[in-house]
Amino acid sequence: MVYAIHICNHHWGDGAKGTSLTEQLLTGSETILLVDDDEMILTFLTAGLKMLGYDVVPFSESTAALIAFEKDPDAFDLLFTDIDMPFVDGFDLARVVLAQRPNLPIVMCTGKYLLADTEMMTRLGIQTCLRKPFGHRDLARVVRKELDQRNENLEQDSSSAAPDEQNC
């Protein structure tokens, strides 16, 4: 069975007349490691993120995503993963990723909301989870927010690491 997902440029009547959905959303050019075992959702997310300008490396198998990450951990700017997957779930994937790249932003998504998931995310330091179903606006907002937060943290780290001119 083949599923086709069509994403079109919608025009909104909220004062942004003549502005496409892509122009209204927060865009980027970073590389996203995308993992979801549901092929239809993976296709939807891949198309949505590419429409926003991101370079997307999609995987329907978390084990394959893990191999790609371990091959080149610095190739990715953000991990976007489903929580509930066979073999290596989103939490195990996040643990391995964070062990190698502790500052890599991670966005999780799930079709089920469980208190245990929230607690595990807190333990891992993951702050963002999208609950399925979600739309392109939520996707754009959350991904851009996580990437911008990482960039702010990197800037703060580099400015605090710079020598104080008064003490040179």
Tab-separated table of C-alpha atoms in Angstrom:
chain	number	residue	atom	x	y	z
A	1	MET	CA	0.000	0.000	0.000
A	2	VAL	CA	1.351	3.434	-0.950
A	3	TYR	CA	0.400	6.614	0.868
A	4	ALA	CA	0.743	10.005	-0.734
A	5	ILE	CA	1.019	13.067	1.435
A	6	HIS	CA	0.532	16.419	-0.237
A	7	ILE	CA	1.752	19.553	1.481
A	8	CYS	CA	0.707	22.730	-0.218
A	9	ASN	CA	1.336	26.411	0.369
A	10	HIS	CA	-1.780	27.694	2.071
A	11	HIS	CA	-2.700	31.336	2.274
A	12	TRP	CA	-4.070	32.560	5.564
A	13	GLY	CA	-6.586	35.335	6.190
A	14	ASP	CA	-4.939	36.538	9.407
A	15	GLY	CA	-3.351	39.703	8.068
A	16	ALA	CA	-0.706	37.751	6.199
A	17	LYS	CA	-2.526	37.936	2.868
A	18	GLY	CA	-0.394	36.693	0.021
A	19	THR	CA	2.109	35.096	2.400
A	20	SER	CA	2.595	31.379	2.019
A	21	LEU	CA	2.621	28.990	4.951
A	22	THR	CA	6.368	28.482	4.436
A	23	GLU	CA	7.023	32.224	4.673
A	24	GLN	CA	4.954	32.505	7.876
A	25	LEU	CA	6.695	29.619	9.629
A	26	LEU	CA	10.073	29.690	11.293
A	27	THR	CA	12.594	28.194	8.919
A	28	GLY	CA	16.171	26.977	9.113
A	29	SER	CA	18.956	25.191	7.311
A	30	GLU	CA	20.313	22.869	9.995
A	31	THR	CA	20.563	19.081	9.696
A	32	ILE	CA	17.962	17.043	11.558
A	33	LEU	CA	18.241	13.355	12.391
A	34	LEU	CA	14.608	12.229	12.150
A	35	VAL	CA	13.456	8.871	13.530
A	36	ASP	CA	9.935	7.422	13.470
A	37	ASP	CA	8.967	3.816	12.803
A	38	ASP	CA	5.668	4.838	11.176
A	39	GLU	CA	6.510	5.369	7.484
A	40	MET	CA	3.543	7.663	6.891
A	41	ILE	CA	4.465	9.952	9.782
A	42	LEU	CA	8.130	9.845	8.742
A	43	THR	CA	7.146	10.969	5.227
A	44	PHE	CA	4.946	13.755	6.627
A	45	LEU	CA	7.662	15.015	8.969
A	46	THR	CA	10.398	14.767	6.354
A	47	ALA	CA	8.356	16.763	3.839
A	48	GLY	CA	7.393	19.351	6.449
A	49	LEU	CA	10.935	19.875	7.678
A	50	LYS	CA	12.327	20.058	4.146
A	51	MET	CA	9.633	22.595	3.258
A	52	LEU	CA	10.989	24.694	6.136
A	53	GLY	CA	14.499	24.522	4.664
A	54	TYR	CA	16.056	21.899	6.925
A	55	ASP	CA	18.331	19.123	5.715
A	56	VAL	CA	16.594	15.964	6.942
A	57	VAL	CA	18.172	12.547	7.429
A	58	PRO	CA	15.154	10.266	8.011
A	59	PHE	CA	15.137	6.737	9.444
A	60	SER	CA	12.241	4.375	10.058
A	61	GLU	CA	14.470	2.087	12.117
A	62	SER	CA	16.087	3.472	15.240
A	63	THR	CA	18.975	1.017	15.012
A	64	ALA	CA	19.890	2.373	11.559
A	65	ALA	CA	19.635	5.941	12.895
A	66	LEU	CA	21.949	5.018	15.755
A	67	ILE	CA	24.527	3.586	13.348
A	68	ALA	CA	24.387	6.765	11.224
A	69	PHE	CA	24.768	8.951	14.305
A	70	GLU	CA	27.692	6.964	15.674
A	71	LYS	CA	29.396	7.146	12.277
A	72	ASP	CA	29.345	10.972	12.324
A	73	PRO	CA	27.890	12.467	15.530
A	74	ASP	CA	28.766	16.025	14.525
A	75	ALA	CA	26.742	15.807	11.300
A	76	PHE	CA	23.476	16.545	13.119
A	77	ASP	CA	22.128	19.708	14.724
A	78	LEU	CA	19.005	18.170	16.278
A	79	LEU	CA	17.479	14.759	16.961
A	80	PHE	CA	13.730	14.487	16.379
A	81	THR	CA	12.503	11.070	17.495
A	82	ASP	CA	9.380	9.126	18.284
A	83	ILE	CA	9.371	7.638	21.774
A	84	ASP	CA	7.646	4.300	21.178
A	85	MET	CA	9.642	2.275	18.627
A	86	PRO	CA	10.766	-1.349	18.374
A	87	PHE	CA	14.295	-2.474	19.292
A	88	VAL	CA	15.747	0.890	20.371
A	89	ASP	CA	13.091	3.249	21.720
A	90	GLY	CA	13.380	7.033	21.667
A	91	PHE	CA	14.729	7.179	25.212
A	92	ASP	CA	17.506	4.671	24.546
A	93	LEU	CA	18.379	6.519	21.354
A	94	ALA	CA	18.488	9.807	23.269
A	95	ARG	CA	20.749	8.297	25.955
A	96	VAL	CA	23.320	7.169	23.384
A	97	VAL	CA	23.161	10.467	21.509
A	98	LEU	CA	23.506	12.550	24.670
A	99	ALA	CA	26.457	10.454	25.852
A	100	GLN	CA	28.341	11.557	22.731
A	101	ARG	CA	26.781	14.999	22.191
A	102	PRO	CA	25.451	16.270	25.535
A	103	ASN	CA	24.323	19.605	24.060
A	104	LEU	CA	22.478	18.215	21.044
A	105	PRO	CA	18.877	19.421	21.112
A	106	ILE	CA	16.294	16.640	21.156
A	107	VAL	CA	12.607	16.839	20.335
A	108	MET	CA	10.505	13.800	21.108
A	109	CYS	CA	7.043	12.981	19.841
A	110	THR	CA	4.477	10.429	20.891
A	111	GLY	CA	0.958	9.303	20.159
A	112	LYS	CA	0.545	8.228	23.772
A	113	TYR	CA	0.956	10.471	26.756
A	114	LEU	CA	2.321	8.695	29.794
A	115	LEU	CA	3.510	10.231	33.042
A	116	ALA	CA	6.491	7.864	32.940
A	117	ASP	CA	7.537	9.419	29.612
A	118	THR	CA	7.531	12.888	31.163
A	119	GLU	CA	9.606	11.680	34.091
A	120	MET	CA	12.122	9.973	31.789
A	121	MET	CA	12.417	13.091	29.637
A	122	THR	CA	13.113	15.133	32.757
A	123	ARG	CA	15.853	12.710	33.840
A	124	LEU	CA	17.479	12.935	30.414
A	125	GLY	CA	17.198	16.731	30.320
A	126	ILE	CA	14.852	16.713	27.320
A	127	GLN	CA	12.388	19.557	27.537
A	128	THR	CA	10.287	19.237	24.409
A	129	CYS	CA	7.783	16.613	23.344
A	130	LEU	CA	5.114	16.978	20.675
A	131	ARG	CA	1.963	14.942	21.133
A	132	LYS	CA	0.656	13.388	17.924
A	133	PRO	CA	-1.172	14.547	15.966
A	134	PHE	CA	0.459	17.939	15.499
A	135	GLY	CA	0.632	20.358	12.602
A	136	HIS	CA	3.341	22.152	10.654
A	137	ARG	CA	3.140	25.296	12.791
A	138	ASP	CA	3.860	23.326	15.975
A	139	LEU	CA	6.628	21.412	14.210
A	140	ALA	CA	8.235	24.617	12.920
A	141	ARG	CA	7.943	26.422	16.262
A	142	VAL	CA	9.350	23.611	18.382
A	143	VAL	CA	12.276	22.739	16.110
A	144	ARG	CA	13.302	26.381	15.696
A	145	LYS	CA	12.973	27.000	19.460
A	146	GLU	CA	15.231	24.047	20.326
A	147	LEU	CA	17.853	25.024	17.752
A	148	ASP	CA	17.823	28.669	18.842
A	149	GLN	CA	18.121	27.648	22.493
A	150	ARG	CA	21.169	25.527	21.622
A	151	ASN	CA	22.708	28.434	19.696
A	152	GLU	CA	22.159	30.771	22.660
A	153	ASN	CA	23.811	28.263	25.002
A	154	LEU	CA	26.779	27.874	22.644
A	155	GLU	CA	27.204	31.659	22.434
A	156	GLN	CA	27.104	31.960	26.228
A	157	ASP	CA	29.654	29.162	26.599
A	158	SER	CA	32.033	30.758	24.106
A	159	SER	CA	31.715	34.224	25.618
A	160	SER	CA	32.297	32.904	29.130
A	161	ALA	CA	35.290	30.905	27.898
A	162	ALA	CA	36.898	33.993	26.407
A	163	PRO	CA	39.607	35.489	28.599
A	164	ASP	CA	38.661	38.573	30.560
A	165	GLU	CA	40.643	41.444	29.038
A	166	GLN	CA	41.190	43.029	32.446
A	167	ASN	CA	42.953	39.941	33.728
A	168	CYS	CA	45.254	39.435	30.690
